[in-house]
Amino acid sequence: VGQPDVRAAAVVAAYKVGQAVLDKTVHLSTRLEVAQRQLKAAKKQGGRSGGSDKVESLQHQVDSLKRTLVNLDESVIENTTINGIFVHRYRDSSPHIRAASIQALSVMTLQRPEMFLRDKYLKYFGWMMSDKDVTVRLAAIAGLLAPFDAIQKASTSSDSAVLKAAERIDLTLLQHVVTKFLPRLADAVIDTDLRVQEKAMALLLSLLREGFLDECE
């Protein structure tokens, strides 16, 4: 769509749909874990007292949940949201759409860290730290900082949802991207925009606390 405002609205709406689907997959994953535990227990009990109908029912439930999760991950998230939209719009001519794309990826990274905390996706944050527009640079640095903030928030929270979400975040998965883009991040501390400077310094301090800079000169 040639009109940037209309294109931006469509892009944001599409990302919101993708994020809603990711929330659904988190819920389904929890159900799958419960069903798998029940199936394991039923098989043990069935070996002693029959119960083949219960085992068959639970197995069907587990298989159905697995198929649904694979379908949502591949068809909706990877093929549509990422490959169909994000990989084209993160370099849109409109800086607002580029920033919205990076912000959406940041949200998805926290929703499903086991899926998105990988170099395949983290590299976009590194690339966009060099964007010519300040809002995009700010969003990119904030995206890399988000997992550290989530861990920090969990350390002072008693909210079970916050704690559970933080447990899924493995900060060591950021090591390669941090090492590769550290020179650019260091330059961001003296960015022309004060907001970028502050966000870059916050990220560097988080990296320092977590031991990412122990090997740096």
PDB file of C-alpha atoms in Angstrom:
ATOM      1  CA  VAL A   1       0.000   0.000   0.000  1.00  0.00           C
ATOM      2  CA  GLY A   2       1.470   3.327  -1.078  1.00  0.00           C
ATOM      3  CA  GLN A   3      -0.033   5.386   1.745  1.00  0.00           C
ATOM      4  CA  PRO A   4       2.362   5.007   4.741  1.00  0.00           C
ATOM      5  CA  ASP A   5      -0.325   5.574   7.380  1.00  0.00           C
ATOM      6  CA  VAL A   6      -2.551   2.830   5.985  1.00  0.00           C
ATOM      7  CA  ARG A   7       0.417   0.510   5.557  1.00  0.00           C
ATOM      8  CA  ALA A   8       1.523   1.197   9.127  1.00  0.00           C
ATOM      9  CA  ALA A   9      -1.933   0.410  10.505  1.00  0.00           C
ATOM     10  CA  ALA A  10      -2.072  -2.861   8.576  1.00  0.00           C
ATOM     11  CA  VAL A  11       1.408  -3.861   9.728  1.00  0.00           C
ATOM     12  CA  VAL A  12       0.682  -3.144  13.394  1.00  0.00           C
ATOM     13  CA  ALA A  13      -2.622  -5.041  13.171  1.00  0.00           C
ATOM     14  CA  ALA A  14      -0.873  -8.031  11.627  1.00  0.00           C
ATOM     15  CA  TYR A  15       1.771  -8.040  14.358  1.00  0.00           C
ATOM     16  CA  LYS A  16      -0.945  -7.900  17.029  1.00  0.00           C
ATOM     17  CA  VAL A  17      -2.595 -10.947  15.496  1.00  0.00           C
ATOM     18  CA  GLY A  18       0.738 -12.779  15.478  1.00  0.00           C
ATOM     19  CA  GLN A  19       1.368 -11.867  19.114  1.00  0.00           C
ATOM     20  CA  ALA A  20      -2.117 -13.093  20.065  1.00  0.00           C
ATOM     21  CA  VAL A  21      -1.342 -16.399  18.366  1.00  0.00           C
ATOM     22  CA  LEU A  22       1.920 -16.612  20.308  1.00  0.00           C
ATOM     23  CA  ASP A  23      -0.011 -16.119  23.551  1.00  0.00           C
ATOM     24  CA  LYS A  24      -2.245 -18.984  22.459  1.00  0.00           C
ATOM     25  CA  THR A  25       0.755 -21.232  21.797  1.00  0.00           C
ATOM     26  CA  VAL A  26       2.088 -20.519  25.289  1.00  0.00           C
ATOM     27  CA  HIS A  27      -1.276 -21.594  26.716  1.00  0.00           C
ATOM     28  CA  LEU A  28      -1.340 -24.703  24.524  1.00  0.00           C
ATOM     29  CA  SER A  29       2.222 -25.588  25.554  1.00  0.00           C
ATOM     30  CA  THR A  30       1.153 -25.516  29.198  1.00  0.00           C
ATOM     31  CA  ARG A  31      -1.790 -27.785  28.393  1.00  0.00           C
ATOM     32  CA  LEU A  32       0.527 -30.112  26.488  1.00  0.00           C
ATOM     33  CA  GLU A  33       2.894 -30.401  29.439  1.00  0.00           C
ATOM     34  CA  VAL A  34      -0.004 -31.316  31.723  1.00  0.00           C
ATOM     35  CA  ALA A  35      -1.386 -33.838  29.235  1.00  0.00           C
ATOM     36  CA  GLN A  36       2.029 -35.456  28.802  1.00  0.00           C
ATOM     37  CA  ARG A  37       2.415 -35.841  32.561  1.00  0.00           C
ATOM     38  CA  GLN A  38      -1.068 -37.350  32.811  1.00  0.00           C
ATOM     39  CA  LEU A  39      -0.304 -39.714  29.937  1.00  0.00           C
ATOM     40  CA  LYS A  40       2.906 -40.875  31.559  1.00  0.00           C
ATOM     41  CA  ALA A  41       1.096 -41.521  34.842  1.00  0.00           C
ATOM     42  CA  ALA A  42      -1.773 -43.304  33.067  1.00  0.00           C
ATOM     43  CA  LYS A  43       0.646 -45.616  31.248  1.00  0.00           C
ATOM     44  CA  LYS A  44       2.281 -46.577  34.536  1.00  0.00           C
ATOM     45  CA  GLN A  45      -1.074 -47.160  36.171  1.00  0.00           C
ATOM     46  CA  GLY A  46      -2.393 -48.941  33.092  1.00  0.00           C
ATOM     47  CA  GLY A  47       0.395 -51.473  33.285  1.00  0.00           C
ATOM     48  CA  ARG A  48      -0.982 -52.557  36.637  1.00  0.00           C
ATOM     49  CA  SER A  49      -4.733 -52.166  36.186  1.00  0.00           C
ATOM     50  CA  GLY A  50      -5.598 -51.795  32.515  1.00  0.00           C
ATOM     51  CA  GLY A  51      -6.914 -48.310  31.724  1.00  0.00           C
ATOM     52  CA  SER A  52      -6.201 -48.530  28.005  1.00  0.00           C
ATOM     53  CA  ASP A  53      -9.148 -46.223  27.171  1.00  0.00           C
ATOM     54  CA  LYS A  54      -7.730 -43.435  29.321  1.00  0.00           C
ATOM     55  CA  VAL A  55      -4.279 -43.871  27.826  1.00  0.00           C
ATOM     56  CA  GLU A  56      -5.708 -43.780  24.310  1.00  0.00           C
ATOM     57  CA  SER A  57      -7.720 -40.632  25.090  1.00  0.00           C
ATOM     58  CA  LEU A  58      -4.709 -38.838  26.589  1.00  0.00           C
ATOM     59  CA  GLN A  59      -2.486 -39.905  23.701  1.00  0.00           C
ATOM     60  CA  HIS A  60      -5.009 -38.465  21.256  1.00  0.00           C
ATOM     61  CA  GLN A  61      -5.053 -35.216  23.253  1.00  0.00           C
ATOM     62  CA  VAL A  62      -1.243 -34.995  23.269  1.00  0.00           C
ATOM     63  CA  ASP A  63      -1.007 -35.680  19.522  1.00  0.00           C
ATOM     64  CA  SER A  64      -3.707 -33.103  18.770  1.00  0.00           C
ATOM     65  CA  LEU A  65      -1.993 -30.412  20.853  1.00  0.00           C
ATOM     66  CA  LYS A  66       1.345 -31.116  19.186  1.00  0.00           C
ATOM     67  CA  ARG A  67      -0.167 -30.822  15.705  1.00  0.00           C
ATOM     68  CA  THR A  68      -1.909 -27.574  16.609  1.00  0.00           C
ATOM     69  CA  LEU A  69       1.285 -26.061  18.024  1.00  0.00           C
ATOM     70  CA  VAL A  70       3.331 -27.039  14.964  1.00  0.00           C
ATOM     71  CA  ASN A  71       0.670 -25.621  12.652  1.00  0.00           C
ATOM     72  CA  LEU A  72       0.480 -22.295  14.513  1.00  0.00           C
ATOM     73  CA  ASP A  73       4.262 -21.960  14.776  1.00  0.00           C
ATOM     74  CA  GLU A  74       4.941 -22.757  11.130  1.00  0.00           C
ATOM     75  CA  SER A  75       1.919 -21.394   9.278  1.00  0.00           C
ATOM     76  CA  VAL A  76       0.968 -18.318  11.291  1.00  0.00           C
ATOM     77  CA  ILE A  77       4.164 -17.233  13.030  1.00  0.00           C
ATOM     78  CA  GLU A  78       7.071 -18.205  10.776  1.00  0.00           C
ATOM     79  CA  ASN A  79       5.464 -18.216   7.315  1.00  0.00           C
ATOM     80  CA  THR A  80       2.983 -15.347   7.718  1.00  0.00           C
ATOM     81  CA  THR A  81       4.103 -13.023  10.518  1.00  0.00           C
ATOM     82  CA  ILE A  82       7.869 -13.328  10.087  1.00  0.00           C
ATOM     83  CA  ASN A  83       8.556 -14.340   6.478  1.00  0.00           C
ATOM     84  CA  GLY A  84       5.414 -12.759   5.037  1.00  0.00           C
ATOM     85  CA  ILE A  85       5.488  -9.436   6.871  1.00  0.00           C
ATOM     86  CA  PHE A  86       8.426  -8.762   9.172  1.00  0.00           C
ATOM     87  CA  VAL A  87      11.293  -9.530   6.775  1.00  0.00           C
ATOM     88  CA  HIS A  88       9.829  -7.002   4.334  1.00  0.00           C
ATOM     89  CA  ARG A  89       8.622  -4.291   6.720  1.00  0.00           C
ATOM     90  CA  TYR A  90      11.625  -4.042   9.049  1.00  0.00           C
ATOM     91  CA  ARG A  91      13.329  -2.191   6.179  1.00  0.00           C
ATOM     92  CA  ASP A  92      10.249  -0.224   5.094  1.00  0.00           C
ATOM     93  CA  SER A  93      10.761   3.299   3.777  1.00  0.00           C
ATOM     94  CA  SER A  94       8.783   4.607   6.754  1.00  0.00           C
ATOM     95  CA  PRO A  95      10.855   4.794   9.968  1.00  0.00           C
ATOM     96  CA  HIS A  96       7.698   4.352  12.035  1.00  0.00           C
ATOM     97  CA  ILE A  97       6.998   1.013  10.362  1.00  0.00           C
ATOM     98  CA  ARG A  98      10.611  -0.073  10.809  1.00  0.00           C
ATOM     99  CA  ALA A  99      10.434   0.839  14.500  1.00  0.00           C
ATOM    100  CA  ALA A 100       7.070  -0.917  14.903  1.00  0.00           C
ATOM    101  CA  SER A 101       8.548  -4.039  13.336  1.00  0.00           C
ATOM    102  CA  ILE A 102      11.507  -4.113  15.716  1.00  0.00           C
ATOM    103  CA  GLN A 103       9.228  -3.415  18.693  1.00  0.00           C
ATOM    104  CA  ALA A 104       6.938  -6.265  17.639  1.00  0.00           C
ATOM    105  CA  LEU A 105       9.901  -8.637  17.390  1.00  0.00           C
ATOM    106  CA  SER A 106      10.975  -7.576  20.881  1.00  0.00           C
ATOM    107  CA  VAL A 107       7.546  -8.462  22.276  1.00  0.00           C
ATOM    108  CA  MET A 108       7.617 -11.830  20.521  1.00  0.00           C
ATOM    109  CA  THR A 109      11.080 -12.500  21.924  1.00  0.00           C
ATOM    110  CA  LEU A 110       9.702 -12.254  25.453  1.00  0.00           C
ATOM    111  CA  GLN A 111       6.552 -14.226  24.619  1.00  0.00           C
ATOM    112  CA  ARG A 112       8.442 -17.204  23.193  1.00  0.00           C
ATOM    113  CA  PRO A 113      12.133 -16.847  24.109  1.00  0.00           C
ATOM    114  CA  GLU A 114      12.848 -20.476  23.212  1.00  0.00           C
ATOM    115  CA  MET A 115      11.761 -19.636  19.666  1.00  0.00           C
ATOM    116  CA  PHE A 116      13.051 -16.088  19.162  1.00  0.00           C
ATOM    117  CA  LEU A 117      16.172 -15.832  21.334  1.00  0.00           C
ATOM    118  CA  ARG A 118      18.269 -17.100  18.449  1.00  0.00           C
ATOM    119  CA  ASP A 119      20.777 -15.445  16.152  1.00  0.00           C
ATOM    120  CA  LYS A 120      18.269 -15.905  13.319  1.00  0.00           C
ATOM    121  CA  TYR A 121      16.088 -13.211  14.902  1.00  0.00           C
ATOM    122  CA  LEU A 122      18.444 -11.359  17.249  1.00  0.00           C
ATOM    123  CA  LYS A 123      20.565 -10.177  14.320  1.00  0.00           C
ATOM    124  CA  TYR A 124      17.784  -7.768  13.310  1.00  0.00           C
ATOM    125  CA  PHE A 125      18.261  -5.802  16.534  1.00  0.00           C
ATOM    126  CA  GLY A 126      21.970  -5.528  15.797  1.00  0.00           C
ATOM    127  CA  TRP A 127      21.428  -4.405  12.228  1.00  0.00           C
ATOM    128  CA  MET A 128      18.845  -1.775  13.126  1.00  0.00           C
ATOM    129  CA  MET A 129      21.084  -0.151  15.741  1.00  0.00           C
ATOM    130  CA  SER A 130      22.706   1.525  12.724  1.00  0.00           C
ATOM    131  CA  ASP A 131      19.458   2.846  11.238  1.00  0.00           C
ATOM    132  CA  LYS A 132      19.486   6.492  10.168  1.00  0.00           C
ATOM    133  CA  ASP A 133      16.322   7.228  12.182  1.00  0.00           C
ATOM    134  CA  VAL A 134      16.558   7.695  15.935  1.00  0.00           C
ATOM    135  CA  THR A 135      13.253   5.931  16.708  1.00  0.00           C
ATOM    136  CA  VAL A 136      14.474   2.782  14.987  1.00  0.00           C
ATOM    137  CA  ARG A 137      17.865   2.827  16.716  1.00  0.00           C
ATOM    138  CA  LEU A 138      16.118   3.303  20.039  1.00  0.00           C
ATOM    139  CA  ALA A 139      13.719   0.405  19.380  1.00  0.00           C
ATOM    140  CA  ALA A 140      16.589  -1.881  18.364  1.00  0.00           C
ATOM    141  CA  ILE A 141      18.618  -1.227  21.520  1.00  0.00           C
ATOM    142  CA  ALA A 142      15.491  -1.537  23.650  1.00  0.00           C
ATOM    143  CA  GLY A 143      14.809  -4.903  22.003  1.00  0.00           C
ATOM    144  CA  LEU A 144      18.188  -6.255  23.088  1.00  0.00           C
ATOM    145  CA  LEU A 145      17.708  -4.816  26.563  1.00  0.00           C
ATOM    146  CA  ALA A 146      14.219  -6.306  27.030  1.00  0.00           C
ATOM    147  CA  PRO A 147      15.313  -9.825  28.121  1.00  0.00           C
ATOM    148  CA  PHE A 148      17.643  -8.340  30.748  1.00  0.00           C
ATOM    149  CA  ASP A 149      14.857  -6.072  32.013  1.00  0.00           C
ATOM    150  CA  ALA A 150      12.504  -9.062  32.237  1.00  0.00           C
ATOM    151  CA  ILE A 151      14.997 -10.990  34.360  1.00  0.00           C
ATOM    152  CA  GLN A 152      15.593  -7.942  36.550  1.00  0.00           C
ATOM    153  CA  LYS A 153      11.856  -7.387  37.001  1.00  0.00           C
ATOM    154  CA  ALA A 154      11.351 -11.011  38.011  1.00  0.00           C
ATOM    155  CA  SER A 155      14.016 -10.743  40.694  1.00  0.00           C
ATOM    156  CA  THR A 156      11.889  -8.217  42.591  1.00  0.00           C
ATOM    157  CA  SER A 157       8.426  -9.556  41.738  1.00  0.00           C
ATOM    158  CA  SER A 158       6.145 -12.080  43.393  1.00  0.00           C
ATOM    159  CA  ASP A 159       3.847 -12.339  40.380  1.00  0.00           C
ATOM    160  CA  SER A 160       3.847 -15.985  39.264  1.00  0.00           C
ATOM    161  CA  ALA A 161       3.260 -15.042  35.614  1.00  0.00           C
ATOM    162  CA  VAL A 162       6.262 -12.694  35.614  1.00  0.00           C
ATOM    163  CA  LEU A 163       8.435 -15.300  37.313  1.00  0.00           C
ATOM    164  CA  LYS A 164       7.387 -18.064  34.937  1.00  0.00           C
ATOM    165  CA  ALA A 165       8.020 -15.886  31.894  1.00  0.00           C
ATOM    166  CA  ALA A 166      11.510 -14.983  33.156  1.00  0.00           C
ATOM    167  CA  GLU A 167      12.358 -18.631  33.769  1.00  0.00           C
ATOM    168  CA  ARG A 168      12.094 -19.307  30.044  1.00  0.00           C
ATOM    169  CA  ILE A 169      14.688 -16.648  29.182  1.00  0.00           C
ATOM    170  CA  ASP A 170      18.241 -17.911  28.667  1.00  0.00           C
ATOM    171  CA  LEU A 171      20.463 -14.828  28.479  1.00  0.00           C
ATOM    172  CA  THR A 172      23.470 -16.846  27.288  1.00  0.00           C
ATOM    173  CA  LEU A 173      21.737 -17.143  23.899  1.00  0.00           C
ATOM    174  CA  LEU A 174      22.497 -13.438  23.377  1.00  0.00           C
ATOM    175  CA  GLN A 175      26.243 -13.947  23.620  1.00  0.00           C
ATOM    176  CA  HIS A 176      27.034 -14.264  19.916  1.00  0.00           C
ATOM    177  CA  VAL A 177      24.961 -11.255  18.853  1.00  0.00           C
ATOM    178  CA  VAL A 178      26.344  -9.120  21.692  1.00  0.00           C
ATOM    179  CA  THR A 179      29.917 -10.014  20.715  1.00  0.00           C
ATOM    180  CA  LYS A 180      29.291  -9.271  17.043  1.00  0.00           C
ATOM    181  CA  PHE A 181      27.552  -5.923  17.552  1.00  0.00           C
ATOM    182  CA  LEU A 182      29.374  -4.686  20.657  1.00  0.00           C
ATOM    183  CA  PRO A 183      31.407  -2.041  18.734  1.00  0.00           C
ATOM    184  CA  ARG A 184      28.199  -0.558  17.349  1.00  0.00           C
ATOM    185  CA  LEU A 185      26.604  -0.630  20.801  1.00  0.00           C
ATOM    186  CA  ALA A 186      29.603   1.169  22.257  1.00  0.00           C
ATOM    187  CA  ASP A 187      29.262   3.844  19.562  1.00  0.00           C
ATOM    188  CA  ALA A 188      25.596   4.240  20.491  1.00  0.00           C
ATOM    189  CA  VAL A 189      26.659   5.590  23.884  1.00  0.00           C
ATOM    190  CA  ILE A 190      27.815   8.726  22.059  1.00  0.00           C
ATOM    191  CA  ASP A 191      24.834   8.786  19.667  1.00  0.00           C
ATOM    192  CA  THR A 192      23.552  12.174  18.537  1.00  0.00           C
ATOM    193  CA  ASP A 193      20.308  11.531  20.435  1.00  0.00           C
ATOM    194  CA  LEU A 194      20.277  11.555  24.235  1.00  0.00           C
ATOM    195  CA  ARG A 195      17.583   8.847  24.459  1.00  0.00           C
ATOM    196  CA  VAL A 196      19.689   6.445  22.433  1.00  0.00           C
ATOM    197  CA  GLN A 197      22.705   7.243  24.609  1.00  0.00           C
ATOM    198  CA  GLU A 198      20.765   6.448  27.785  1.00  0.00           C
ATOM    199  CA  LYS A 199      19.303   3.201  26.423  1.00  0.00           C
ATOM    200  CA  ALA A 200      22.698   2.063  25.133  1.00  0.00           C
ATOM    201  CA  MET A 201      24.315   2.780  28.504  1.00  0.00           C
ATOM    202  CA  ALA A 202      21.555   0.821  30.274  1.00  0.00           C
ATOM    203  CA  LEU A 203      22.196  -2.144  27.978  1.00  0.00           C
ATOM    204  CA  LEU A 204      25.962  -1.971  28.497  1.00  0.00           C
ATOM    205  CA  LEU A 205      25.479  -1.909  32.270  1.00  0.00           C
ATOM    206  CA  SER A 206      23.187  -4.942  32.037  1.00  0.00           C
ATOM    207  CA  LEU A 207      25.789  -6.741  29.936  1.00  0.00           C
ATOM    208  CA  LEU A 208      28.425  -5.865  32.511  1.00  0.00           C
ATOM    209  CA  ARG A 209      26.314  -7.205  35.399  1.00  0.00           C
ATOM    210  CA  GLU A 210      25.625 -10.471  33.574  1.00  0.00           C
ATOM    211  CA  GLY A 211      29.283 -11.075  32.717  1.00  0.00           C
ATOM    212  CA  PHE A 212      29.020 -10.468  28.962  1.00  0.00           C
ATOM    213  CA  LEU A 213      31.916  -7.993  29.029  1.00  0.00           C
ATOM    214  CA  ASP A 214      34.339 -10.023  31.158  1.00  0.00           C
ATOM    215  CA  GLU A 215      36.490 -10.925  28.132  1.00  0.00           C
ATOM    216  CA  CYS A 216      36.435  -7.455  26.566  1.00  0.00           C
ATOM    217  CA  GLU A 217      39.429  -5.137  26.529  1.00  0.00           C
TER     218      GLU A 217
END
